[in-house]
mmCIF file of C-alpha atoms in Angstrom:
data_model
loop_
_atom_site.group_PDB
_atom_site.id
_atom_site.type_symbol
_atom_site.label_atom_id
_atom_site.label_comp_id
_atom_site.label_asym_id
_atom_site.label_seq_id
_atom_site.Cartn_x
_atom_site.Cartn_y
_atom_site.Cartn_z
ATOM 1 C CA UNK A 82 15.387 13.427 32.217
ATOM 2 C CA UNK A 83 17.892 14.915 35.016
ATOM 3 C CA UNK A 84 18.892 11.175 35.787
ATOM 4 C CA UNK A 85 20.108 10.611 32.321
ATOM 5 C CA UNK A 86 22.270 13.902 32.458
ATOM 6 C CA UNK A 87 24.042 11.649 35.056
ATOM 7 C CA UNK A 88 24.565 8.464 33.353
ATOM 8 C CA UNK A 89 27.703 7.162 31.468
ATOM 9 C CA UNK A 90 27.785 6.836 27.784
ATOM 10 C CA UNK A 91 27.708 3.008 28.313
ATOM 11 C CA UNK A 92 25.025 3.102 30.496
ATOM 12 C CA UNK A 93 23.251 5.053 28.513
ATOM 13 C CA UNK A 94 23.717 2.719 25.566
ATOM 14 C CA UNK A 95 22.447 -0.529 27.674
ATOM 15 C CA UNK A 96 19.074 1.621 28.344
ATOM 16 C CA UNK A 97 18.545 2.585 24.674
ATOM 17 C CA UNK A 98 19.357 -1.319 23.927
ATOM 18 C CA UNK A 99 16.868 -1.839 26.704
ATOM 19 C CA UNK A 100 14.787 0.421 25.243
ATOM 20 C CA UNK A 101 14.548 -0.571 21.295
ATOM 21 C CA UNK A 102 14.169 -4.639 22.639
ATOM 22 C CA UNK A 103 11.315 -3.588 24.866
ATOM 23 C CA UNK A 104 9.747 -1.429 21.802
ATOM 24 C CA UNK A 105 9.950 -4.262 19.530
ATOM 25 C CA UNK A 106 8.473 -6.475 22.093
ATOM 26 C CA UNK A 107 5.373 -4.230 22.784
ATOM 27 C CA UNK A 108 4.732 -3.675 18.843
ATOM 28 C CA UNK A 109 4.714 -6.997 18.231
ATOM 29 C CA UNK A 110 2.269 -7.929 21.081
ATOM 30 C CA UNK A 111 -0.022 -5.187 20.344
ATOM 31 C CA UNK A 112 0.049 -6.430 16.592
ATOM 32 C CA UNK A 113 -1.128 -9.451 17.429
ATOM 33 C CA UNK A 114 -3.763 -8.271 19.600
ATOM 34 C CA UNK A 115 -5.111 -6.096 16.742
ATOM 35 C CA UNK A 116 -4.551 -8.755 13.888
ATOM 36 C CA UNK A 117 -6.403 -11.118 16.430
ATOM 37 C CA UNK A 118 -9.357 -8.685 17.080
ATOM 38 C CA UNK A 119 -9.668 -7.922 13.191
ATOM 39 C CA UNK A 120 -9.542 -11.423 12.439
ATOM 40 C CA UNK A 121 -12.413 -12.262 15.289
ATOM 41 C CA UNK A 122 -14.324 -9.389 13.485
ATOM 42 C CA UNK A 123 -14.152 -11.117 9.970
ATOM 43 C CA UNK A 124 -15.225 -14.329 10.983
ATOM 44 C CA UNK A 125 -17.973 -12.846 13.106
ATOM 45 C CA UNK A 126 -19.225 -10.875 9.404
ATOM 46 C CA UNK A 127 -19.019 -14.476 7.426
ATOM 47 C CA UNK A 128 -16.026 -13.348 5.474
ATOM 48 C CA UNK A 129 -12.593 -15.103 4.612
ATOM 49 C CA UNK A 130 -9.277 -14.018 6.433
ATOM 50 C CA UNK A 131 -8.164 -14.164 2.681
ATOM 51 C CA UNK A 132 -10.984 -11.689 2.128
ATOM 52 C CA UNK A 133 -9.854 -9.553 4.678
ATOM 53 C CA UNK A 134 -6.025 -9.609 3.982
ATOM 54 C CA UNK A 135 -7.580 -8.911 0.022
ATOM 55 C CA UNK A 136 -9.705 -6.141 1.289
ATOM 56 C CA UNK A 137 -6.717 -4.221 3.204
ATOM 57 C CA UNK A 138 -4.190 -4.165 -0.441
ATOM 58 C CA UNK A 139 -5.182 -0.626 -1.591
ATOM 59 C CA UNK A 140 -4.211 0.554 2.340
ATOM 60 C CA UNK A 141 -0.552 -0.644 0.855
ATOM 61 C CA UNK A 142 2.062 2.107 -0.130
ATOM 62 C CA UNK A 143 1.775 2.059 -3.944
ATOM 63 C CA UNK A 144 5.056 0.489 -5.193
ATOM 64 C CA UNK A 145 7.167 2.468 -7.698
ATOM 65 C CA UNK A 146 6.775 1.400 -11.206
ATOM 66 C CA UNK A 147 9.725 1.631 -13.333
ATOM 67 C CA UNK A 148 9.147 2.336 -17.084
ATOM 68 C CA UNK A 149 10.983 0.247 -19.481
ATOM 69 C CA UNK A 150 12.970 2.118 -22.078
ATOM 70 C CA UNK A 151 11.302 1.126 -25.426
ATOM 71 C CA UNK A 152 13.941 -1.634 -27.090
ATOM 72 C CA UNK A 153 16.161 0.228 -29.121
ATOM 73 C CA UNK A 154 15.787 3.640 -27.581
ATOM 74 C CA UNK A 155 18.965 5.500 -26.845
ATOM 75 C CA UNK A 156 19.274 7.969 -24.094
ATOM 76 C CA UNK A 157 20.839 10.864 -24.067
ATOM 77 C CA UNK A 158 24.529 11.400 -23.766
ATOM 78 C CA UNK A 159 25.288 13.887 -20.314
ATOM 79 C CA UNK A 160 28.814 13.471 -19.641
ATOM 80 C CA UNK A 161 31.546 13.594 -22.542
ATOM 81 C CA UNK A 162 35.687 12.867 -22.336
ATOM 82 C CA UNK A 163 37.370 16.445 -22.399
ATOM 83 C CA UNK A 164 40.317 14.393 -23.450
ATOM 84 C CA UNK A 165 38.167 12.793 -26.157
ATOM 85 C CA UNK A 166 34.931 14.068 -26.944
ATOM 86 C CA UNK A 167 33.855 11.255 -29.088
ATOM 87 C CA UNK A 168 33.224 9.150 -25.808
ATOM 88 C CA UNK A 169 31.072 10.124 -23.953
ATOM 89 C CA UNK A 170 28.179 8.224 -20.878
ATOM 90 C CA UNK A 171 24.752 8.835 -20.702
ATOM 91 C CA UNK A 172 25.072 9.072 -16.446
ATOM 92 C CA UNK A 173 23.794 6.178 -15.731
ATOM 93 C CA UNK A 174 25.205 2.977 -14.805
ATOM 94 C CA UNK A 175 29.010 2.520 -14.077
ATOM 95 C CA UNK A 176 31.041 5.336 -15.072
ATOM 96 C CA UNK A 177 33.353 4.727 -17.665
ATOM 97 C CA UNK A 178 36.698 4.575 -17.136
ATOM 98 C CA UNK A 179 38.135 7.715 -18.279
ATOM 99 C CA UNK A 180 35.066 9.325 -16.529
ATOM 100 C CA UNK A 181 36.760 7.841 -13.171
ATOM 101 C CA UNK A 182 40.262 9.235 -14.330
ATOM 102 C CA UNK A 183 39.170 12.602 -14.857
ATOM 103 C CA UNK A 184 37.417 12.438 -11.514
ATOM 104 C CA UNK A 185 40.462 11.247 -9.933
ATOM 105 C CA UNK A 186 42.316 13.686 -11.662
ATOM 106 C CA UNK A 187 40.420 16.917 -9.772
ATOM 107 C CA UNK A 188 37.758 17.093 -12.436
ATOM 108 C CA UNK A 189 34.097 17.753 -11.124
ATOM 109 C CA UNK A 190 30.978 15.633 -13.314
ATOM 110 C CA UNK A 191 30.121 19.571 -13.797
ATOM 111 C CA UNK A 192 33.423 19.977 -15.887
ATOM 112 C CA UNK A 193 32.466 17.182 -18.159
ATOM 113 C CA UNK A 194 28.930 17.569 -18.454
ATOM 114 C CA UNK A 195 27.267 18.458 -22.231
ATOM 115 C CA UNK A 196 25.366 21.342 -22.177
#
């Protein structure tokens, strides 16, 4: 670790470029190696790649499932105009115009939030 203490901040750059392309490298290979040796094992058991690759999807990360709003629901209002109450944004989305102004105008989305 001394010898790095010694090295410029260019050099020390090349080495972590070095560095991440051999990483990448050496995942990939050892990947392989693993897909290749679990693939072996399959076929050795009678069974399908496919079945394999079918067998491994609850090991995947669970994806996030969004929830529809129900057609016609209305959420919430948040954030209303101090200038004029009657508009007001339910936070979501693109902020309205004079939501922008007041924020350009020193306001905080604290000051204009409904309690």
């Amino acid at each position: 670790m001394t010898e790095l203490k010694g090295m410029s901040y260019a050099e020390l750059r090349a080495l972590l470029e070095e560095t991440e392309a051999a990483l990448a490298s050496k995942r990939t290979e050892e990947l392989k190696v693993l897909a290749d040796g679990y693939a072996k094992k399959l076929q050795m058991g009678g069974f399908s790649i496919a079945e394999g690759i079918e067998a491994l999807k609850p090991y995947l990360p669970a994806k996030a499932v969004k929830t529809p709003s129900a057609p016609g629901e209305e959420r919430k209002a948040k954030y209303a105009n101090p200038a004029d109450p009657s508009q007001t944004w339910v936070g979501m989305g693109k902020p309205p115009q004079w939501f922008r102004d007041q924020i350009a105008n020193g306001r905080s989305r604290e000051d204009m939030q409904i309690p």
